[in-house]
């Protein structure tokens, strides 16, 4: 489990770092960026890696908490992840700050929907695997 989570952390960290650098290149092309801003990029990548690479993976794949608890934890942490936006641009963060209550509601709704859709697909997949095992055992 630890090996998978650390691998997932570094994958998400690397992809996020490249992605944010690409966004900076596209939107701030020609502008100079202070070398200290590199630490903001590393912070953004670390936040995303912890959130999506470790917490999400751990909650949904390894821990056996109730679905409501998983949904609440991921929804709240998703909003806490907005600190990555603050690291990218404080102006952008303050621009989207009034919509944070709506984002919380949307996050709860979408996490609930995603969980139940994923659970339905997972149950059908496991049922098919069990049916195959029974069918192969009888043959």
Coordinates of N, CA and C in Angstrom, one line a residue:
X1 N 0.8 -1.2 0.0 CA 0.0 0.0 0.0 C 0.9 1.3 0.0
X2 N 1.9 1.3 0.9 CA 2.8 2.5 1.0 C 3.5 2.7 -0.4
X3 N 3.9 1.6 -1.0 CA 4.6 1.7 -2.2 C 3.7 2.3 -3.3
X4 N 2.5 1.8 -3.4 CA 1.5 2.3 -4.4 C 1.2 3.8 -4.1
X5 N 1.0 4.2 -2.8 CA 0.7 5.6 -2.5 C 1.9 6.5 -2.8
X6 N 3.1 6.1 -2.5 CA 4.2 6.9 -2.8 C 4.4 7.1 -4.3
X7 N 4.2 6.0 -5.0 CA 4.3 6.0 -6.5 C 3.3 7.0 -7.1
X8 N 2.1 6.9 -6.5 CA 1.0 7.7 -7.0 C 1.3 9.2 -6.7
X9 N 1.9 9.4 -5.5 CA 2.2 10.8 -5.1 C 3.2 11.4 -6.1
X10 N 4.3 10.7 -6.4 CA 5.3 11.2 -7.3 C 4.8 11.3 -8.8
X11 N 3.9 10.5 -9.2 CA 3.3 10.6 -10.5 C 2.4 11.9 -10.6
X12 N 1.6 12.1 -9.6 CA 0.7 13.3 -9.6 C 1.6 14.5 -9.5
X13 N 2.6 14.5 -8.6 CA 3.5 15.6 -8.4 C 4.1 16.0 -9.7
X14 N 4.7 15.0 -10.4 CA 5.4 15.3 -11.7 C 4.5 15.9 -12.7
X15 N 3.3 15.2 -12.9 CA 2.4 15.7 -14.0 C 1.9 17.1 -13.6
X16 N 1.6 17.3 -12.4 CA 1.0 18.7 -12.0 C 2.1 19.7 -12.2
X17 N 3.3 19.4 -11.8 CA 4.4 20.4 -12.0 C 4.6 20.8 -13.5
X18 N 4.6 19.8 -14.3 CA 4.7 20.0 -15.8 C 3.4 20.8 -16.3
X19 N 2.3 20.4 -15.8 CA 1.0 21.0 -16.3 C 1.0 22.5 -15.9
X20 N 1.3 22.8 -14.6 CA 1.3 24.2 -14.2 C 2.4 25.0 -14.9
X21 N 3.5 24.4 -15.1 CA 4.6 25.1 -15.9 C 4.1 25.4 -17.3
X22 N 3.4 24.5 -17.9 CA 2.8 24.7 -19.2 C 1.8 25.8 -19.2
X23 N 0.9 25.9 -18.2 CA 0.0 26.9 -18.1 C 0.6 28.3 -17.9
X24 N 1.7 28.3 -17.1 CA 2.4 29.6 -16.9 C 3.0 30.0 -18.2
X25 N 3.6 29.1 -19.0 CA 4.2 29.4 -20.2 C 3.2 30.0 -21.2
X26 N 2.0 29.4 -21.2 CA 1.0 29.8 -22.1 C 0.4 31.2 -21.7
X27 N 0.0 31.3 -20.5 CA -0.7 32.6 -20.0 C 0.2 33.7 -19.6
X28 N 1.4 33.4 -19.2 CA 2.4 34.5 -18.8 C 3.6 34.6 -19.7
X29 N 3.4 34.2 -21.0 CA 4.5 34.2 -22.0 C 5.1 35.6 -22.1
X30 N 6.4 35.6 -22.0 CA 7.1 36.9 -22.2 C 7.2 37.7 -20.9
X31 N 6.5 37.3 -19.8 CA 6.7 38.0 -18.5 C 7.8 37.2 -17.7
X32 N 8.5 38.0 -16.9 CA 9.5 37.4 -16.1 C 8.8 36.9 -14.8
X33 N 9.3 35.8 -14.3 CA 8.7 35.3 -13.1 C 9.9 35.1 -12.1
X34 N 9.7 35.6 -10.8 CA 10.7 35.5 -9.8 C 11.1 34.1 -9.5
X35 N 12.3 33.8 -9.2 CA 12.8 32.5 -8.9 C 12.1 31.9 -7.7
X36 N 11.7 32.8 -6.8 CA 11.0 32.3 -5.6 C 9.6 31.7 -5.9
X37 N 9.1 32.1 -7.1 CA 7.8 31.6 -7.5 C 7.9 30.1 -7.8
X38 N 9.1 29.6 -8.0 CA 9.3 28.2 -8.2 C 8.8 27.4 -7.0
X39 N 9.0 28.0 -5.8 CA 8.5 27.3 -4.6 C 7.0 27.2 -4.6
X40 N 6.3 28.2 -5.2 CA 4.8 28.2 -5.3 C 4.4 27.0 -6.2
X41 N 5.2 26.8 -7.3 CA 4.9 25.7 -8.2 C 5.1 24.4 -7.5
X42 N 6.1 24.3 -6.7 CA 6.4 23.0 -6.0 C 5.3 22.8 -5.0
X43 N 4.8 23.9 -4.3 CA 3.7 23.8 -3.4 C 2.4 23.4 -4.0
X44 N 2.1 23.9 -5.2 CA 0.9 23.5 -5.9 C 1.0 22.0 -6.3
X45 N 2.1 21.6 -6.8 CA 2.3 20.2 -7.2 C 2.2 19.3 -5.9
X46 N 2.7 19.7 -4.8 CA 2.7 18.9 -3.6 C 1.2 18.8 -3.1
X47 N 0.5 19.9 -3.1 CA -0.9 19.9 -2.7 C -1.7 19.0 -3.5
X48 N -1.6 19.1 -4.8 CA -2.3 18.2 -5.7 C -1.9 16.7 -5.5
X49 N -0.6 16.5 -5.3 CA -0.1 15.1 -5.2 C -0.6 14.5 -3.9
X50 N -0.6 15.3 -2.8 CA -1.2 14.8 -1.5 C -2.7 14.5 -1.7
X51 N -3.4 15.5 -2.3 CA -4.8 15.4 -2.4 C -5.2 14.2 -3.3
X52 N -4.8 14.3 -4.5 CA -5.2 13.3 -5.5 C -4.4 12.0 -5.5
X53 N -3.1 12.1 -5.2 CA -2.3 10.9 -5.3 C -2.3 10.1 -4.0
X54 N -2.5 10.7 -2.8 CA -2.4 10.0 -1.6 C -3.8 9.8 -0.9
X55 N -4.4 11.0 -0.7 CA -5.7 11.0 0.1 C -6.8 10.3 -0.7
X56 N -7.0 10.7 -1.9 CA -8.1 10.1 -2.7 C -7.9 8.6 -2.8
X57 N -6.6 8.2 -3.2 CA -6.3 6.8 -3.4 C -6.5 6.0 -2.1
X58 N -6.0 6.6 -1.1 CA -6.1 5.9 0.2 C -7.5 5.7 0.7
X59 N -8.3 6.8 0.6 CA -9.7 6.7 1.0 C -10.5 5.7 0.2
X60 N -10.4 5.8 -1.1 CA -11.3 5.0 -2.0 C -10.8 3.6 -2.2
X61 N -9.4 3.4 -2.1 CA -8.9 2.0 -2.4 C -8.5 1.2 -1.2
X62 N -8.1 1.9 -0.1 CA -7.5 1.1 1.0 C -8.3 1.2 2.3
X63 N -8.9 2.3 2.6 CA -9.6 2.5 3.9 C -11.0 2.0 3.7
X64 N -11.6 1.6 4.8 CA -13.0 1.1 4.8 C -13.9 1.9 5.7
X65 N -13.9 3.2 5.4 CA -14.8 4.1 6.1 C -16.2 4.1 5.4
X66 N -17.2 4.6 6.1 CA -18.5 4.6 5.5 C -18.5 5.6 4.3
X67 N -19.3 5.3 3.3 CA -19.3 6.2 2.2 C -19.6 7.7 2.5
X68 N -20.4 8.0 3.5 CA -20.7 9.3 3.8 C -19.5 10.0 4.3
X69 N -18.7 9.3 5.1 CA -17.4 9.9 5.7 C -16.4 10.1 4.5
X70 N -16.3 9.2 3.6 CA -15.4 9.4 2.5 C -15.8 10.6 1.7
X71 N -17.1 10.7 1.4 CA -17.6 11.8 0.6 C -17.4 13.2 1.3
X72 N -17.6 13.2 2.6 CA -17.4 14.5 3.4 C -15.9 14.8 3.4
X73 N -15.0 13.8 3.7 CA -13.6 14.1 3.7 C -13.1 14.6 2.4
X74 N -13.4 13.9 1.3 CA -12.9 14.3 0.0 C -13.5 15.7 -0.4
X75 N -14.7 16.0 -0.1 CA -15.3 17.2 -0.5 C -14.7 18.4 0.3
X76 N -14.4 18.2 1.5 CA -13.8 19.3 2.3 C -12.4 19.5 1.9
X77 N -11.6 18.4 1.7 CA -10.2 18.5 1.2 C -10.1 19.1 -0.2
X78 N -11.1 18.8 -1.0 CA -11.2 19.4 -2.3 C -11.2 20.9 -2.2
X79 N -12.0 21.5 -1.3 CA -12.1 22.9 -1.1 C -10.8 23.4 -0.5
X80 N -10.2 22.7 0.5 CA -8.9 23.1 1.1 C -7.9 23.1 0.0
X81 N -8.0 22.3 -1.1 CA -7.1 22.3 -2.2 C -7.1 23.6 -2.9
X82 N -8.0 24.5 -2.7 CA -8.0 25.8 -3.3 C -6.8 26.6 -2.9
X83 N -6.1 26.2 -1.9 CA -4.8 26.9 -1.5 C -3.9 26.8 -2.7
X84 N -4.0 25.8 -3.5 CA -3.1 25.8 -4.7 C -3.5 27.0 -5.6
X85 N -4.7 27.3 -5.7 CA -5.1 28.5 -6.5 C -4.5 29.8 -5.9
X86 N -4.5 29.8 -4.5 CA -3.9 31.0 -3.8 C -2.4 31.1 -4.1
X87 N -1.7 29.9 -4.1 CA -0.3 29.9 -4.4 C 0.0 30.3 -5.9
X88 N -0.9 30.0 -6.8 CA -0.8 30.4 -8.2 C -1.0 31.9 -8.3
X89 N -2.1 32.4 -7.8 CA -2.4 33.8 -7.9 C -3.4 34.2 -6.8
X90 N -3.0 35.2 -6.0 CA -3.9 35.6 -4.9 C -5.1 36.4 -5.5
X91 N -4.8 37.1 -6.6 CA -5.9 37.8 -7.2 C -7.0 36.8 -7.7
X92 N -6.5 35.7 -8.3 CA -7.5 34.7 -8.8 C -8.2 34.1 -7.6
X93 N -7.5 33.8 -6.5 CA -8.2 33.2 -5.4 C -9.3 34.1 -4.8
X94 N -9.0 35.4 -4.7 CA -9.9 36.4 -4.2 C -11.1 36.6 -5.1
X95 N -10.8 36.4 -6.4 CA -11.9 36.5 -7.4 C -12.9 35.3 -7.3
X96 N -12.4 34.1 -7.0 CA -13.3 33.0 -6.9 C -13.8 32.7 -5.5
X97 N -13.3 33.4 -4.5 CA -13.6 33.2 -3.1 C -15.2 33.4 -2.8
X98 N -15.9 34.3 -3.4 CA -17.3 34.4 -3.1 C -18.1 33.1 -3.6
X99 N -17.5 32.3 -4.4 CA -18.2 31.1 -4.9 C -17.9 29.9 -4.1
X100 N -17.1 30.0 -3.1 CA -16.7 28.8 -2.3 C -17.9 28.1 -1.7
X101 N -18.9 28.7 -1.2 CA -20.0 27.9 -0.7 C -20.7 27.1 -1.7
X102 N -20.8 27.7 -2.9 CA -21.4 26.9 -4.0 C -20.5 25.8 -4.5
X103 N -19.2 26.0 -4.4 CA -18.2 25.0 -4.7 C -18.3 23.8 -3.7
X104 N -18.6 24.1 -2.5 CA -18.7 23.1 -1.5 C -19.9 22.2 -1.8
X105 N -21.1 22.9 -2.1 CA -22.3 22.1 -2.4 C -22.1 21.3 -3.7
X106 N -21.5 21.9 -4.7 CA -21.2 21.1 -5.9 C -20.2 20.0 -5.7
X107 N -19.2 20.2 -4.9 CA -18.3 19.1 -4.5 C -19.0 18.0 -3.8
X108 N -19.8 18.3 -2.9 CA -20.6 17.2 -2.2 C -21.5 16.5 -3.2
X109 N -22.2 17.2 -4.0 CA -23.1 16.5 -5.0 C -22.3 15.7 -5.9
X110 N -21.2 16.2 -6.5 CA -20.5 15.4 -7.5 C -19.7 14.2 -6.9
X111 N -19.2 14.4 -5.7 CA -18.5 13.3 -5.0 C -19.6 12.2 -4.7
X112 N -20.8 12.6 -4.3 CA -21.8 11.6 -4.0 C -22.2 10.8 -5.2
X113 N -22.4 11.6 -6.3 CA -22.7 11.0 -7.6 C -21.6 10.0 -8.1
X114 N -20.4 10.5 -8.0 CA -19.3 9.7 -8.5 C -19.1 8.4 -7.6
X115 N -19.3 8.5 -6.3 CA -19.2 7.4 -5.5 C -20.2 6.3 -5.9
X116 N -21.5 6.7 -6.0 CA -22.5 5.7 -6.3 C -22.4 5.1 -7.7
X117 N -22.0 5.9 -8.6 CA -21.7 5.4 -10.0 C -20.5 4.4 -9.9
X118 N -19.5 4.8 -9.3 CA -18.3 3.9 -9.1 C -18.7 2.6 -8.4
X119 N -19.4 2.7 -7.3 CA -19.9 1.6 -6.5 C -20.7 0.6 -7.4
X120 N -21.6 1.2 -8.2 CA -22.4 0.3 -9.1 C -21.6 -0.4 -10.1
X121 N -20.6 0.3 -10.7 CA -19.7 -0.4 -11.7 C -18.9 -1.4 -11.0
X122 N -18.4 -1.1 -9.8 CA -17.5 -2.0 -9.1 C -18.3 -3.3 -8.7
X123 N -19.5 -3.1 -8.2 CA -20.3 -4.3 -7.9 C -20.6 -5.2 -9.1
X124 N -20.9 -4.6 -10.2 CA -21.2 -5.3 -11.4 C -19.9 -6.1 -11.9
X125 N -18.8 -5.4 -11.8 CA -17.5 -6.1 -12.2 C -17.2 -7.3 -11.2
X126 N -17.4 -7.1 -10.0 CA -17.1 -8.2 -9.0 C -18.1 -9.3 -9.1
X127 N -19.3 -9.0 -9.4 CA -20.3 -10.0 -9.7 C -20.0 -10.8 -10.9
X128 N -19.5 -10.2 -12.0 CA -19.1 -10.9 -13.2 C -17.9 -11.8 -12.9
X129 N -17.0 -11.3 -12.1 CA -15.8 -12.1 -11.7 C -16.2 -13.4 -10.9
X130 N -17.1 -13.2 -10.0 CA -17.6 -14.3 -9.2 C -18.4 -15.3 -10.1
X131 N -19.2 -14.8 -11.0 CA -19.9 -15.7 -11.9 C -19.0 -16.5 -12.7
X132 N -17.9 -15.8 -13.2 CA -16.9 -16.5 -14.0 C -16.2 -17.6 -13.2
X133 N -15.9 -17.3 -11.9 CA -15.3 -18.3 -11.0 C -16.2 -19.5 -10.8
X134 N -17.5 -19.2 -10.6 CA -18.5 -20.3 -10.4 C -18.6 -21.1 -11.6
X135 N -18.7 -20.5 -12.8 CA -18.9 -21.1 -14.1 C -17.6 -22.0 -14.4
X136 N -16.5 -21.5 -14.1 CA -15.2 -22.3 -14.4 C -15.1 -23.5 -13.4
X137 N -15.6 -23.3 -12.2 CA -15.5 -24.4 -11.2 C -16.5 -25.5 -11.5
X138 N -17.6 -25.2 -12.1 CA -18.6 -26.2 -12.4 C -18.2 -26.9 -13.7
X139 N -17.5 -26.3 -14.6 CA -17.1 -26.9 -15.8 C -16.0 -28.0 -15.7

